[in-house]
Each structure stands twice: as structure tokens, then as C-alpha cells.
Coordinates of C-alpha atoms and ligand atoms in Angstrom, one line a residue:
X451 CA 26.4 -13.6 -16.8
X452 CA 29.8 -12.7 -18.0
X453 CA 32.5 -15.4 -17.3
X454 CA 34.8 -14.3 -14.6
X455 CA 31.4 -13.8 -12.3
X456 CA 30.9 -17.1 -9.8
X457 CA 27.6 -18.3 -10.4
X458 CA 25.8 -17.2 -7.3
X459 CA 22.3 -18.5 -8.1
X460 CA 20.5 -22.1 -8.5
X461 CA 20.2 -20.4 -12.5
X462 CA 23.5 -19.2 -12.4
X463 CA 25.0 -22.2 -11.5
X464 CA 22.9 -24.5 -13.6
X465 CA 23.7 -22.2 -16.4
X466 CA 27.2 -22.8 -15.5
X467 CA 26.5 -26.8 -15.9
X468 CA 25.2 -27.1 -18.5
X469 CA 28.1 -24.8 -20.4
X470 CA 30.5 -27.0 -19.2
X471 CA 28.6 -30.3 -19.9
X472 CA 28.1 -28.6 -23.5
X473 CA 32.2 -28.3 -23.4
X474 CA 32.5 -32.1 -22.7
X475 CA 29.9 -33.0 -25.1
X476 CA 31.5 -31.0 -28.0
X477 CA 35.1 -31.8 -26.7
X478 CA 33.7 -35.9 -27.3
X479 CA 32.9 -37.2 -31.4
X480 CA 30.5 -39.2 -29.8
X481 CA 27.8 -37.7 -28.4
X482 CA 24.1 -38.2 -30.3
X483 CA 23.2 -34.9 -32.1
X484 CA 19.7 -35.2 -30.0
X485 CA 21.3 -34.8 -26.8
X486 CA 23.7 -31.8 -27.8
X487 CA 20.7 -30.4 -29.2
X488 CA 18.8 -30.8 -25.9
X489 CA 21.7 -29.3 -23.8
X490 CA 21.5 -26.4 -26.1
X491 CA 18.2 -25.7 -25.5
X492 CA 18.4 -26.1 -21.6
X493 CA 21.3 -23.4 -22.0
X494 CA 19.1 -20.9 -24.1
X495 CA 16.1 -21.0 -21.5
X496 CA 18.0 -20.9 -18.2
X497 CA 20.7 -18.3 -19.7
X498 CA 18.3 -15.8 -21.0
X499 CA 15.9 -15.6 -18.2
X500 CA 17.7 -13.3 -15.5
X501 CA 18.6 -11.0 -19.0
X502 CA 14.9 -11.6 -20.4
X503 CA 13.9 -10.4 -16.2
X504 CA 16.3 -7.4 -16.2
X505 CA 14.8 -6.0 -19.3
X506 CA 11.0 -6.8 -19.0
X507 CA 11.2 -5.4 -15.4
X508 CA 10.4 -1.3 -15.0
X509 CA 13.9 0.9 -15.3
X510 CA 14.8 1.4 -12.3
X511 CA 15.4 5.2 -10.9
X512 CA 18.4 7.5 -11.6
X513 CA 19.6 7.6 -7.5
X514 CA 18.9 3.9 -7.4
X515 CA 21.4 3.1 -11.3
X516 CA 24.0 5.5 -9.4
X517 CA 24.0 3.5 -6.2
X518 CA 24.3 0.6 -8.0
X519 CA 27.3 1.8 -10.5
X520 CA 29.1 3.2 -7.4
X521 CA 28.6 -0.2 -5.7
X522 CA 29.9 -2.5 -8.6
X523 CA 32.8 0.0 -9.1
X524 CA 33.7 0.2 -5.5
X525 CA 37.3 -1.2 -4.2
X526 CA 35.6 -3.3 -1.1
X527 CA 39.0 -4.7 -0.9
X528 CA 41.1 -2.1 -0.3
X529 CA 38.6 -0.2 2.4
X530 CA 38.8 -3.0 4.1
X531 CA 42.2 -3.1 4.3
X532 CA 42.7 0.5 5.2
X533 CA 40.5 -0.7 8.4
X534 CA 37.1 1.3 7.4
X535 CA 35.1 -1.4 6.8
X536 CA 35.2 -4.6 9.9
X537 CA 34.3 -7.5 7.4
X538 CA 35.4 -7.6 3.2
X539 CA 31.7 -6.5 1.8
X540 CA 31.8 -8.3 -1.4
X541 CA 29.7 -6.5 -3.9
X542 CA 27.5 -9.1 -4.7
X543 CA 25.3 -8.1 -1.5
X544 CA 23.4 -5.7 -3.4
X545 CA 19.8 -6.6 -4.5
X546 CA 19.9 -5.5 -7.5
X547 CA 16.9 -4.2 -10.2
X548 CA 14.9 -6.8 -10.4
X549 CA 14.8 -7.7 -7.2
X550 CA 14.9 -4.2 -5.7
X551 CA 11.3 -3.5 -7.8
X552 CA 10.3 -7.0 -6.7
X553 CA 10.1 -5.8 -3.1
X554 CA 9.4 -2.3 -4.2
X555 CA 6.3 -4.0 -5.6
X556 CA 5.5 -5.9 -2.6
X557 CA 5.3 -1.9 -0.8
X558 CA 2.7 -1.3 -3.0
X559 CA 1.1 -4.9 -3.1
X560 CA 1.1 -4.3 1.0
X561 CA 0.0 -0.8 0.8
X562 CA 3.1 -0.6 3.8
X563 CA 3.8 2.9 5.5
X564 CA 6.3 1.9 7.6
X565 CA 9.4 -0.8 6.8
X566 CA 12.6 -2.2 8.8
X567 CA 15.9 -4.1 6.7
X568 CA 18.1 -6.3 8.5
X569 CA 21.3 -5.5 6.6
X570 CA 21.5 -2.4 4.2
X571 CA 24.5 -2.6 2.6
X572 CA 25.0 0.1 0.5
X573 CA 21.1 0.5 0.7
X574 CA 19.9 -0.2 -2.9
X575 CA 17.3 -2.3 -1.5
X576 CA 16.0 0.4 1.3
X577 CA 16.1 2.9 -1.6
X578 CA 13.8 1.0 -3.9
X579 CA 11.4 0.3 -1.1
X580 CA 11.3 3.7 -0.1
X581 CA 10.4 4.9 -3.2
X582 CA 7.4 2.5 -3.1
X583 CA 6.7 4.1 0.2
X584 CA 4.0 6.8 0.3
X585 CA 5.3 10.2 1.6
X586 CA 4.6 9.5 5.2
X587 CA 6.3 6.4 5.3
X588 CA 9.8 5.6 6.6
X589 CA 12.5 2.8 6.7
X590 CA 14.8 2.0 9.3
X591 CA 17.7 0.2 7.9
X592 CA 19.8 -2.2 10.4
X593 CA 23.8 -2.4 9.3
X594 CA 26.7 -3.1 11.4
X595 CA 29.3 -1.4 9.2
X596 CA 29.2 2.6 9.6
X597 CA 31.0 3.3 6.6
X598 CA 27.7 1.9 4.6
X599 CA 25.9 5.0 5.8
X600 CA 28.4 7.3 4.9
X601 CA 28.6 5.4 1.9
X602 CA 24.7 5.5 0.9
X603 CA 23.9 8.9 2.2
X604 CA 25.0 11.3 -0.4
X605 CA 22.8 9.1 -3.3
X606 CA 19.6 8.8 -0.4
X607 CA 20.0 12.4 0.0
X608 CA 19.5 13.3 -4.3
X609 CA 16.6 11.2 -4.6
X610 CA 13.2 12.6 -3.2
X611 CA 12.4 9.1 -1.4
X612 CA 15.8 9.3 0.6
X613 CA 14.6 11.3 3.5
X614 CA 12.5 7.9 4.5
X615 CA 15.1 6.2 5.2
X616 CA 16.7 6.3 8.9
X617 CA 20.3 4.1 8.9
X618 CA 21.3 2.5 12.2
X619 CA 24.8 1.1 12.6
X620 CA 25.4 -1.6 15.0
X621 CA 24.4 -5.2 15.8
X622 CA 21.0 -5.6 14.1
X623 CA 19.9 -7.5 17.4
X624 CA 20.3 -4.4 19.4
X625 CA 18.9 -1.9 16.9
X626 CA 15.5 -4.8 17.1
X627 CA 15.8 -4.6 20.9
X628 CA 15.9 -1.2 21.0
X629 CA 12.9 -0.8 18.7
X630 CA 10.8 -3.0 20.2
X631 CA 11.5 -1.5 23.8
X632 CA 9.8 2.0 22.4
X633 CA 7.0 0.0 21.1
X634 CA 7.4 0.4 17.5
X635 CA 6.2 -1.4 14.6
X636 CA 6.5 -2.5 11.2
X637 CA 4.2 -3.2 8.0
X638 CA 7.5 -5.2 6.1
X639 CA 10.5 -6.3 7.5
X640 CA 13.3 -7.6 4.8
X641 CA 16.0 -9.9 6.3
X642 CA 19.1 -9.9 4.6
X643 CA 22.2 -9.9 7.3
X644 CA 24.0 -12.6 9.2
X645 CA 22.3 -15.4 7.5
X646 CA 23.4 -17.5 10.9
X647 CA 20.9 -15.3 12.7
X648 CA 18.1 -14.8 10.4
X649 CA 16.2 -17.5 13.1
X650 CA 16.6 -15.3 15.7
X651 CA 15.8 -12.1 13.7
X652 CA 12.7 -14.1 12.4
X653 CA 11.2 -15.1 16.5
X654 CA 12.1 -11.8 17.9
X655 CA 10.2 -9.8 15.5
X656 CA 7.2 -12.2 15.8
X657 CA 7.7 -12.8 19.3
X658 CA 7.7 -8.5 20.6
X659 CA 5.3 -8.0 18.0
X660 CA 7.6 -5.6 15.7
X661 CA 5.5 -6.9 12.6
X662 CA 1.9 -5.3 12.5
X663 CA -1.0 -7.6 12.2
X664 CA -1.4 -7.9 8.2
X665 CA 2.4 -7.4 8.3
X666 CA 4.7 -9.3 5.8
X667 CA 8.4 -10.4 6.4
X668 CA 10.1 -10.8 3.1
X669 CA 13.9 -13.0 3.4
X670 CA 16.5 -13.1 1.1
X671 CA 18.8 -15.9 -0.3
X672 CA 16.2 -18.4 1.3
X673 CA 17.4 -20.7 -1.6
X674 CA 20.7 -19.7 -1.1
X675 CA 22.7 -21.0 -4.5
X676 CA 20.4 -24.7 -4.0
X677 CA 22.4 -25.4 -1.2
X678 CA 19.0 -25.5 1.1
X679 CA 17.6 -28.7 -0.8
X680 CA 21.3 -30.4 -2.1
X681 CA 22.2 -33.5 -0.2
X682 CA 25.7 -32.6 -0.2
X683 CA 25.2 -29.6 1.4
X684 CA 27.8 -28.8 4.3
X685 CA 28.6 -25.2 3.7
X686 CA 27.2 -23.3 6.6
X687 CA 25.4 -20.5 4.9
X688 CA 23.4 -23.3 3.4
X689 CA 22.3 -25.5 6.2
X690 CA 21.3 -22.4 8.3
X691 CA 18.7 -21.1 5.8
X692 CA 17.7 -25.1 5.0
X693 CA 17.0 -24.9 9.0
X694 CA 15.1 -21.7 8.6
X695 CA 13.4 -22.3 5.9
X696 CA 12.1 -25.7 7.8
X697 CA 11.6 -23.9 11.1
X698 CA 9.1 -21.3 9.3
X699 CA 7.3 -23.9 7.5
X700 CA 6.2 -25.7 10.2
X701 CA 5.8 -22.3 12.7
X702 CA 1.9 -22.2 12.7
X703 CA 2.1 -18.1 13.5
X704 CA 2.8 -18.1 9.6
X705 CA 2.2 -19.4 6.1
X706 CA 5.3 -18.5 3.6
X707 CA 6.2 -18.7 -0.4
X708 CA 9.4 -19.0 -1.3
X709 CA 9.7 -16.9 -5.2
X710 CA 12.4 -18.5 -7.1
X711 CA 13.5 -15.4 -7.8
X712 CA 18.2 -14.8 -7.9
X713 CA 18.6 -16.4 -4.9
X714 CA 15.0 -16.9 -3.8
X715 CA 13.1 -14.5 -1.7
X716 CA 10.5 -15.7 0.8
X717 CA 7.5 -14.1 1.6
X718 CA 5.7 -14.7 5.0
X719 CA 2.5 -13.5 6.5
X720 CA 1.1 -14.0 9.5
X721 CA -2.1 -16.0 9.9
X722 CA -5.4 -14.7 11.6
X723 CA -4.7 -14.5 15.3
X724 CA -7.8 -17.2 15.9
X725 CA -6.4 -20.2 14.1
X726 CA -6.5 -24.1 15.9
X727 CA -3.0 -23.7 16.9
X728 CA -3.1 -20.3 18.9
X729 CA -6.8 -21.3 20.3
X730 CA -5.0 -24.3 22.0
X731 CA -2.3 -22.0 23.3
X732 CA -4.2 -19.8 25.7
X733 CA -7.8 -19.1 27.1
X734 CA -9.3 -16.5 23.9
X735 CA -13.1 -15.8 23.9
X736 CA -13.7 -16.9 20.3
X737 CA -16.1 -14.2 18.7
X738 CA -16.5 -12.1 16.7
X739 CA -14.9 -9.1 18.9
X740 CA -12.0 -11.2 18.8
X741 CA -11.6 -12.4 15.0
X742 CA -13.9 -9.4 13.5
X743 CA -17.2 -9.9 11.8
X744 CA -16.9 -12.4 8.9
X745 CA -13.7 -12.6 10.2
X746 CA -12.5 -8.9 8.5
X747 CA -10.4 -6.8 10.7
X748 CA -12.2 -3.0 11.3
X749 CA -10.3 -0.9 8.5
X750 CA -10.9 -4.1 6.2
X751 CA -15.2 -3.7 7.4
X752 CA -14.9 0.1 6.8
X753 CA -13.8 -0.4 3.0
X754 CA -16.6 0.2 0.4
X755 CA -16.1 -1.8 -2.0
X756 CA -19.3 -2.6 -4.0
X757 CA -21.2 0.4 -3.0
X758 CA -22.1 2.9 -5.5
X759 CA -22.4 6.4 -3.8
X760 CA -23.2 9.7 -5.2
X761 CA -21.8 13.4 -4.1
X762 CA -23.9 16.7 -4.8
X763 CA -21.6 19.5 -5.4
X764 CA -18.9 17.2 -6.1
X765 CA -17.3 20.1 -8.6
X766 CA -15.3 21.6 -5.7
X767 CA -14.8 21.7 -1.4
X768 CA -15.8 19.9 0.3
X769 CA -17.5 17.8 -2.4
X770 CA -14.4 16.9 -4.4
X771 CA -13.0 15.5 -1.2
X772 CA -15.9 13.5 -0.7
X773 CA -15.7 12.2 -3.9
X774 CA -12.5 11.1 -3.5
X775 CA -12.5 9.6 -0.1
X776 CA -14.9 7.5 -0.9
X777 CA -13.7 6.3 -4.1
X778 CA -10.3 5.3 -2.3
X779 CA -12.6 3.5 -0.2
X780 CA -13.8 1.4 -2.8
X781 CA -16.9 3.1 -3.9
X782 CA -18.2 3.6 -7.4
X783 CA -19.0 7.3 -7.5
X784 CA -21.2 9.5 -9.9
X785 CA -19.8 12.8 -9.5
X786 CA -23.0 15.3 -9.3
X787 CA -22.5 18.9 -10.1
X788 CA -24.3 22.1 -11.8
X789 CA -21.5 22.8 -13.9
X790 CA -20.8 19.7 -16.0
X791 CA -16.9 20.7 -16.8
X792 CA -16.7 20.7 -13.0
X793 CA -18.3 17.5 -12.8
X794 CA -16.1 15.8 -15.5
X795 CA -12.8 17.2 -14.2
X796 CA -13.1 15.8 -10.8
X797 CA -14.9 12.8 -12.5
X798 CA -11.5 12.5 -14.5
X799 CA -9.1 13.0 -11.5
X800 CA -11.0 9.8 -9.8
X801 CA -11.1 7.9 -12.9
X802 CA -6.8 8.4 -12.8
X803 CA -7.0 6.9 -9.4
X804 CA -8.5 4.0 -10.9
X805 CA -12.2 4.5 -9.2
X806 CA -15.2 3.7 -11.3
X807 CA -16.6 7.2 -11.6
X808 CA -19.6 9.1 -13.7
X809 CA -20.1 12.9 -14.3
X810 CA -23.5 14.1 -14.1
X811 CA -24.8 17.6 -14.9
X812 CA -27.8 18.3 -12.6
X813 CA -29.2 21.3 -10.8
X814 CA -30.5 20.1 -7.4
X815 CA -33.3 22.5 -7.2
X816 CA -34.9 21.0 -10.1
X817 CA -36.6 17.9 -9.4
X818 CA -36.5 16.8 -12.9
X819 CA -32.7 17.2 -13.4
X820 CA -32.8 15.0 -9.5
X821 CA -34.7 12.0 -10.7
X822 CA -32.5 12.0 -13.7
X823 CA -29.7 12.2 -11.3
X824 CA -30.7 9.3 -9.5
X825 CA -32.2 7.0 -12.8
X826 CA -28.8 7.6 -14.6
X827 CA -26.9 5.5 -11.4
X828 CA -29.2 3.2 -10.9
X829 CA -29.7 2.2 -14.7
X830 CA -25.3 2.4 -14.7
X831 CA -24.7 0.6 -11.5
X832 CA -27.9 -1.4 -10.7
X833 CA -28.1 0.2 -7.1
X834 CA -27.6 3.0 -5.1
X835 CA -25.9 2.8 -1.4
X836 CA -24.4 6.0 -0.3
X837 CA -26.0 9.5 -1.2
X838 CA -24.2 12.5 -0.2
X839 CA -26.6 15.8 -0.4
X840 CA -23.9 18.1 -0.3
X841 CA -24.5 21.0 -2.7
X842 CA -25.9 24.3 -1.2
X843 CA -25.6 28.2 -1.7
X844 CA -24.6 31.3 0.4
X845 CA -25.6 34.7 -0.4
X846 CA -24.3 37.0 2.0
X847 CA -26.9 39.8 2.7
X848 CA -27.8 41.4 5.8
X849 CA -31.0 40.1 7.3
X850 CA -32.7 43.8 6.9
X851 CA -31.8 43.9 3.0
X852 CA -32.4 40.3 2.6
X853 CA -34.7 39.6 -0.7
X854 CA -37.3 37.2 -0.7
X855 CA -35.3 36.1 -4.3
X856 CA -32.1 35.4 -1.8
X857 CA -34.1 33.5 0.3
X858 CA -36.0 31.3 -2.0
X859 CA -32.7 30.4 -3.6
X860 CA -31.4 29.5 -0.9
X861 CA -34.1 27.3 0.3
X862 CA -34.8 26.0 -3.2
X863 CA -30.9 24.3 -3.2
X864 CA -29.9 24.3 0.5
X865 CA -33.2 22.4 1.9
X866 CA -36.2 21.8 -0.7
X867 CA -33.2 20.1 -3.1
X868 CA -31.9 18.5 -0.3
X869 CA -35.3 17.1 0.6
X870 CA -35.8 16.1 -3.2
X871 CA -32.5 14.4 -3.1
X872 CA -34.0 12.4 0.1
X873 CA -37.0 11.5 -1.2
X874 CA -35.4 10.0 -4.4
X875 CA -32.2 8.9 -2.9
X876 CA -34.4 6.9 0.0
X877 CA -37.5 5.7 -2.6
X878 CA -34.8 3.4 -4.2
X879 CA -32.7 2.4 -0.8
X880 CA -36.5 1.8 0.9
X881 CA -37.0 -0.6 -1.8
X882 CA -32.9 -2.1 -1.4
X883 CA -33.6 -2.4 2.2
X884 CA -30.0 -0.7 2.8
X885 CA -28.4 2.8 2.3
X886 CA -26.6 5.8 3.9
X887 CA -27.9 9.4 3.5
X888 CA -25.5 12.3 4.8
X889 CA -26.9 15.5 4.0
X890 CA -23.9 18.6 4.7
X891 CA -25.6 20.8 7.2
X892 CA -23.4 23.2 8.3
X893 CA -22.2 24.8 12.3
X894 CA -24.9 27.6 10.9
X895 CA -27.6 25.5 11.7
X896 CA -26.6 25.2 15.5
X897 CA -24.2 28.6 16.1
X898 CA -24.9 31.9 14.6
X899 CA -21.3 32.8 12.9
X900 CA -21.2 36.1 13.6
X901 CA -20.4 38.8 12.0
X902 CA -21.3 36.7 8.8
X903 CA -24.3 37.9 7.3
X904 CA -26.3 35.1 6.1
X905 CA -29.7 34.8 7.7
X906 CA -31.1 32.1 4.6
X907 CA -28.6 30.2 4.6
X908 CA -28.2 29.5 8.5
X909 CA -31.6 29.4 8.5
X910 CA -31.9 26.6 5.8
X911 CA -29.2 24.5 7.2
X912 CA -31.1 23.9 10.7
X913 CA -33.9 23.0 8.3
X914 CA -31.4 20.6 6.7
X915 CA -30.8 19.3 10.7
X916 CA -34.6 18.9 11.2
X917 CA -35.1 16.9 7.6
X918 CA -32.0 15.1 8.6
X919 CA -33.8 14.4 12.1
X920 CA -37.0 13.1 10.7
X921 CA -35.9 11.5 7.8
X922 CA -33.5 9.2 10.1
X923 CA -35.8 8.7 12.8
X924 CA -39.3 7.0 10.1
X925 CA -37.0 5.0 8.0
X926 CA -34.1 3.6 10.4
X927 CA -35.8 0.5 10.7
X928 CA -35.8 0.1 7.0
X929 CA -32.4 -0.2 6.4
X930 CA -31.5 3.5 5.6
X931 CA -29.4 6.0 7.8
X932 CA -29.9 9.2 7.2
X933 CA -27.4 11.3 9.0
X934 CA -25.9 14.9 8.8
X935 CA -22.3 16.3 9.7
X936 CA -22.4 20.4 10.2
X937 CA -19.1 21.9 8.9
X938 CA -17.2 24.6 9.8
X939 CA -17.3 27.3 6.5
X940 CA -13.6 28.9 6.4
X941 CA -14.3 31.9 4.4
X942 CA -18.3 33.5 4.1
X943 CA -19.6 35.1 0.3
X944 CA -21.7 33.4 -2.4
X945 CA -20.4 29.9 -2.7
X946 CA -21.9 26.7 -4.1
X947 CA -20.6 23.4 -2.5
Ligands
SAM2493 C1 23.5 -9.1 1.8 S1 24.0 -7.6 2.4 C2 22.5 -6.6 2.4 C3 22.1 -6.2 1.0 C4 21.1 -5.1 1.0 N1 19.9 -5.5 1.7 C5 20.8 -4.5 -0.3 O1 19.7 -4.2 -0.6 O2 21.7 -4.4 -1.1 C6 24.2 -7.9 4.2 C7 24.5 -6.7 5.0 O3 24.3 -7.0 6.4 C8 25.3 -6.4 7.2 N2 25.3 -7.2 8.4 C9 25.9 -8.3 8.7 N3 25.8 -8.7 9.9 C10 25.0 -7.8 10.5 C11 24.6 -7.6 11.9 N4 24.8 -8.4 12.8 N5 23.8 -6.5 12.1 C12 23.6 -5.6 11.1 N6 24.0 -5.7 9.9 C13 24.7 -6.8 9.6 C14 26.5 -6.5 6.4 O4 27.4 -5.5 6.8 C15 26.0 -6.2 5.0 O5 26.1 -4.9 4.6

């Protein structure tokens, strides 16, 4: 901290203590050695952790280091005086690095798409949170001072993540009344305006619902400089959070943290809908309909987390996106192809996304290379859950040159391989007592596609229906589903999914 800065933080200021009670203690001949050597040490740990923070903490971006250079150099002063600005902004308002990745972090941590500030200022912290937004996602920032949009816009609009960010200027209180009268919603809301109001911020957005169901509000300054637990307090800024803090403790709609962290941010969530508290306050029917199976809301009880899948003709199309899809959803995958360099690179895009992923080389119309297929994931992963039976061929020919080569091919992969897959796919889920087959049929097996010339292959893919069919029908009450989705084909010639 460099000396002509007020100590704005409970480490700031006990940094600024214990300087001055080393300065008494060195001005005095009597002081014991031991205790000037305890002081010392109290000074080295709480002045080198906000430094020791600030550098262990990831650099933040080039848009976000110019914001917070034109913010520090700024004369807040002088706009003011020239009327621009209604109240002097003192340039301490800005988050700051560590702090701006900390709630950057909690983006990610909440996998939020869509996040409202109460009080931008010059927008560092809407900045960092937008860049922990995914591309979709957006930020509407509440500030009262229009000059803070002009101020913030040229920097939001040089980074990529600045188009997520709307800015409205006004009382926060209408911008939340406004929002909640077109029904919107939020994954993370960030107070940090009118500390005087952060109560009323903090029941309208819980009260009109403006904070989704696994939503998070994150506060700022909820420690504000210690004043929220010193007796002494009587500074205003200080009892107001002291009374918010307290009110949110005790609100059973919510269970908070507060991070010692500057000035102390707070996180709060709000608790399952079907606690005591909220039973005794109106008539629920108390099932499972109403708190979700095992208490797991439905995108939670769609996850796959666990389950060890495998795609056929995961190389490319269709089977790539599989692949992937079900990876994010948790799944471990084996990626399954006839090419193995196909196999691995799609194998090694998973693996960047952090899935637990094999490669395995394997022609589908050899049963040999299937039952290998199948071994290899259960001798890896111990089970096997999910099988998608997507590779097949096309060989365009029309049905009057059609060789019997074409069509054995095409049977060989599209339905005898699929059956193989089936057979050892379903011998091990039998034996589980759980699994999910989806075989890719294809509209060919229902529609004719005309003018595409490909009697085998439409032919083999109602085959891959009527497997499908059977298949599901004698072992449903065994545990195992097997199922088939028919997809469109964009563009007809010899392709292998
Ligand atoms: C502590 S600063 C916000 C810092 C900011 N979150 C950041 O990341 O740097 C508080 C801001 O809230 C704004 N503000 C104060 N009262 C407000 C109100 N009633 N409605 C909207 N904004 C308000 C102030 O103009 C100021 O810019």
C-alpha cells in the first residue's frame, strides 16, 4: 500500500496499526526486543498478503489493465466540478484484479449465462465477469451516473467480451423494476451501489424472482473496513451492511459466506425451494415433482456423470458431436472409429475439454474388431452404459446398376454391424441390469429421399428401425433401452458416419 493511500480494508488498516504501533515502539528505549520482534512479524504477514494475492492471481486482460489505468488516472474531481458527474466518484470504487477474477471465477464456478451489477462504475468489474461469460451470455450493468457509460464504452467496445455487456443509467431500483416487469432473470447478481439500499436491492430481487433458481448473489464491501463487527461503529456505511449482513443471515430463503477478501465479498445462494421454513409458509405438495428425484432439479438428473458411453463413427458428423455432447454431459467416452487418426483426434479434442476419453480403432463389420471394441471399455472403465451405433455407409448407385458387392457392404456396416454392436453392447448391459442403446437410423428408413440414389442404404436403415424395434421391445424389462433417432443426411455420396 503506498503511504498517501487511506487504508480502506480490515488488512489495510491493520497494516496501518501495527506501522504505527512499530513507530511508538521504536520511538520508546523500552520496549522488550520480543515484542518489537512480534510486531514485525504481524506487519510482514498482513502487508505482503494483498501484494502476495495481486501476483499469484492470473494477469488480468489488456481492455480490463486499460480500464483500470484510465480509472486510477482519471481527475474525478474536476468532472465533477464541471457538473458531468452528480456525486464525486472516488476512484477507489473500482474492483480491482483480484477481485475482478474472483468474481470472474465465480462465472465459471456457476457456469452463469446471464448476470446483473448494481453499480458499474467505470465497469471493470462487468468487464471481468463478462469475459468469464460464454459467448451467449450478457450483463446488464445498473449505474446512475451517465457519464460512466460514456466513460467505459470505448474500452468494452476493444475487448471481444464487451458486446455482453448492456449499461443502464438511472436509479438501480427502477432499472430492477423495470427488469422484473418483462420477466427477466439472472444466474449472478453483484451488488455494489448505494450501500444504504443494498437491503432493498437484496428482497426485491429475491422477492420478483430476478435470481434464477441455483442463482448466486455475490455483495461487495460486506465487511466494509471492520466497521460491521467494531463496537464503535457509528459511521453509516458501516451499520447498514452490519444490518444486512444480519438480515441475510437469518433470511431462511438463503445460506451466505462472507470471503475475507479487500473489503469482504459475500456470496449467497438460495436454498432448495422445499426447506422447513418455506413448507410452513404455504400449502406445497411435498414430492418428488416438487423437490425433484433425490432431490436433483431435471438438468442436474439429465447429467451423465458416471456413465461410460461409446460412439461408432465417432471420427466425424454426426459422431464427433455425439461424442462430445455426451462427454460435456459427464460421460466417459471411447471414441470408436475405422480410421484410428480419426479416432485419436477427436479423442484428443475431448480429452482438452477435460472428458475422460479413449480412441479405439475398429471396423464394425468385423465382429472380432466389435468384441474387442466392447472388452477394451469394459476392462478400462468397469462397465458400459450408453452405446451409440452410429457408424454406417452410403454408396450412391442407382437401384438398376446396384451390385450385390454395394449392397453387402452396406448391410455388412449399416445393419449386420449394427446388430453385432447390439448383441455385444446389450450381453454386458443384460448382465448390469441398466443401459441405453441408440442405434442412428436415418429419415431413409421411413421416406424415400428422392432423387438420391441409394436403394441399400435406405433399405438397411429401415432394417436398423426393425432391429431397433425388436431389440427394445425383448429386453425393456431388463434394464436396457434400445432406441433409434432417424436423421436428416444434408448432402448424399459415399460417406461413413
Ligand atoms: C462501488 S462503485 C461500483 C464499482 C464497480 N462495481 C466496479 O466493478 O468497479 C458504486 C457505483 O454505484 C453507482 N450508484 C450509486 N447509487 C446508485 C443507484 N442508486 N443506482 C445505480 N447506481 C448507483 C455509483 O455511481 C458508482 O459508480
Amino acid at each position: 500500500m503506498s503511504s498517501d493511500k487511506v487504508p480502506d480494508t480490515p488488512v489495510e488498516i491493520i497494516v496501518d496499526l501495527l506501522s504505527k504501533a512499530k513507530n511508538v515502539a521504536a520511538a520508546r528505549g523500552d520496549v522488550p526486543k520480543e515484542l518489537t520482534s512480534y510486531l514485525q512479524k504481524a506487519l510482514d504477514i498482513a502487508s505482503g498478503l494483498d501484494d502476495y494475492l495481486e501476483k499469484m492471481t492470473t494477469q488480468e486482460s489488456e481492455p480490463l489493465a486499460e480500464l483500470y489505468k484510465k480509472t486510477v488516472t482519471h481527475d474525478w474531481d474536476q468532472v465533477h466540478k464541471e457538473g458531468k458527474t452528480m456525486f464525486r466518484l472516488p476512484k477507489e470504487c473500482i474492483t480491482g484484479h483480484v477481485e475482478g477474477q474472483t468474481l470472474k471465477m465465480l462465472i465459471h464456478m456457476s457456469q452463469a449465462k446471464r448476470v446483473l451489477e448494481i453499480g458499474m462504475f467505470t465497469g471493470y468489474g462487468a468487464l471481468s465477469m463478462a469475459e468469464g461469460l460464454p459467448e451467449d451470455g450478457c450483463l446488464v450493468a445498473c449505474e446512475l451516473e451517465p457519464y460512466l457509460r460514456e466513460f467505459a464504452q470505448p474500452i468494452f467496445d476493444k475487448s471481444p467480451h464487451g458486446k455482453k455487456i448492456t449499461v443502464k443509467t438511472g436509479s438501480a431500483m427502477d432499472t430492477l423494476k423495470e427488469l422484473a416487469a418483462a420477466g427477466e432473470q439472472f444466474d449472478m447478481v453483484f451488488i455494489d451501489a448505494d450501500k444504504d439500499n443494498y437491503i432493498n436491492y437484496y428482497n426485491f430481487i429475491l422477492d420478483n424472482n430476478l435470481l434464477r433458481i441455483q442463482g448466486v448473489i455475490c455483495v461487495d464491501n460486506s465487511l466494509f473496513k471492520a466497521k460491521v463487527y467494531l463496537e464503535d461503529t457509528t459511521d453509516r456505511n458501516g451499520l447498514a451492511l452490519r444490518e444486512f449482513n444480519h438480515f441475510v443471515s437469518n433470511d431462511p430463503r438463503v445460506e451466505q459466506v462472507i470471503v475475507p477478501l479487500r473489503d469482504g465479498i459475500s456470496i449467497i445462494r438460495r436454498v432448495p425451494a422445499a426447506t422447513e421454513s418455506s413448507r410452513t409458509q404455504c400449502e406445497i405438495t411435498d414430492d418428488e415433482v416438487f423437490h425433484g428425484v433425490k432431490g436433483r432439479s431435471i438438468l442436474d438428473r439429465m447429467r451423465l456423470d458416471g456413465k461410460v458411453a461409446y460412439v461408432t463413427g465417432a471420427g466425424q458428423g454426426i459422431g464427433r458431436a455425439f461424442a462430445h455432447a455426451l462427454g460435456e454431459a459427464g460421460a466417459k467416452v471411447a471414441v470408436v472409429d475405422m480410421e484410428q487418426n480419426k479416432a485419436e483426434a477427436v479423442a484428443k479434442e475431448l480429452f482438452l475439454k477435460g472428458i475422460n476419453t479413449i480412441s479405439i480403432k475398429a471396423d464394425i463389420s468385423k465382429s472380432e474388431d466389435v468384441q474387442r471394441m466392447i472388452d477394451t471399455i469394459v476392462s478400462k472403465w468397469g462397465a458400459l452404459h450408453i452405446a451409440c451405433n452410429n457408424a454406417g455407409i452410403n454408396m450412391n448407385s442407382a437401384s438398376e446398376d446396384t451390385s450385390l458387392e454395394e449392397w453387402d457392404q452396406t448391410f455388412n456396416v449399416n445393419l449386420r454391424g449394427t446388430f453385432m454392436c447390439c448383441q455385444a453392447a446389450g450381453r454386458v448391459m443384460l448382465k448390469q441390469g441398466y443401459g441405453k442403446i441408440i442405434n442412428t437410423a436415418s429419415m431413409a428408413s421411413l421416406i424415400v429421399p428422392h432423387p438420391q440414389k441409394q436403394l441399400s442404404y435406405n433399405t438397411s436403415k429401415a432394417g436398423v428401425v426393425k432391429l431397433t424395434q425388436t431389440l427394445g421391445t425383448e429386453w425393456i424389462d431388463r434394464g436396457v433401452r434400445v432406441n433409434c433417432i432417424s436423421p436428416r443426411s444434408l448432402a448424399a455420396g459415399t460417406s461413413s458416419r
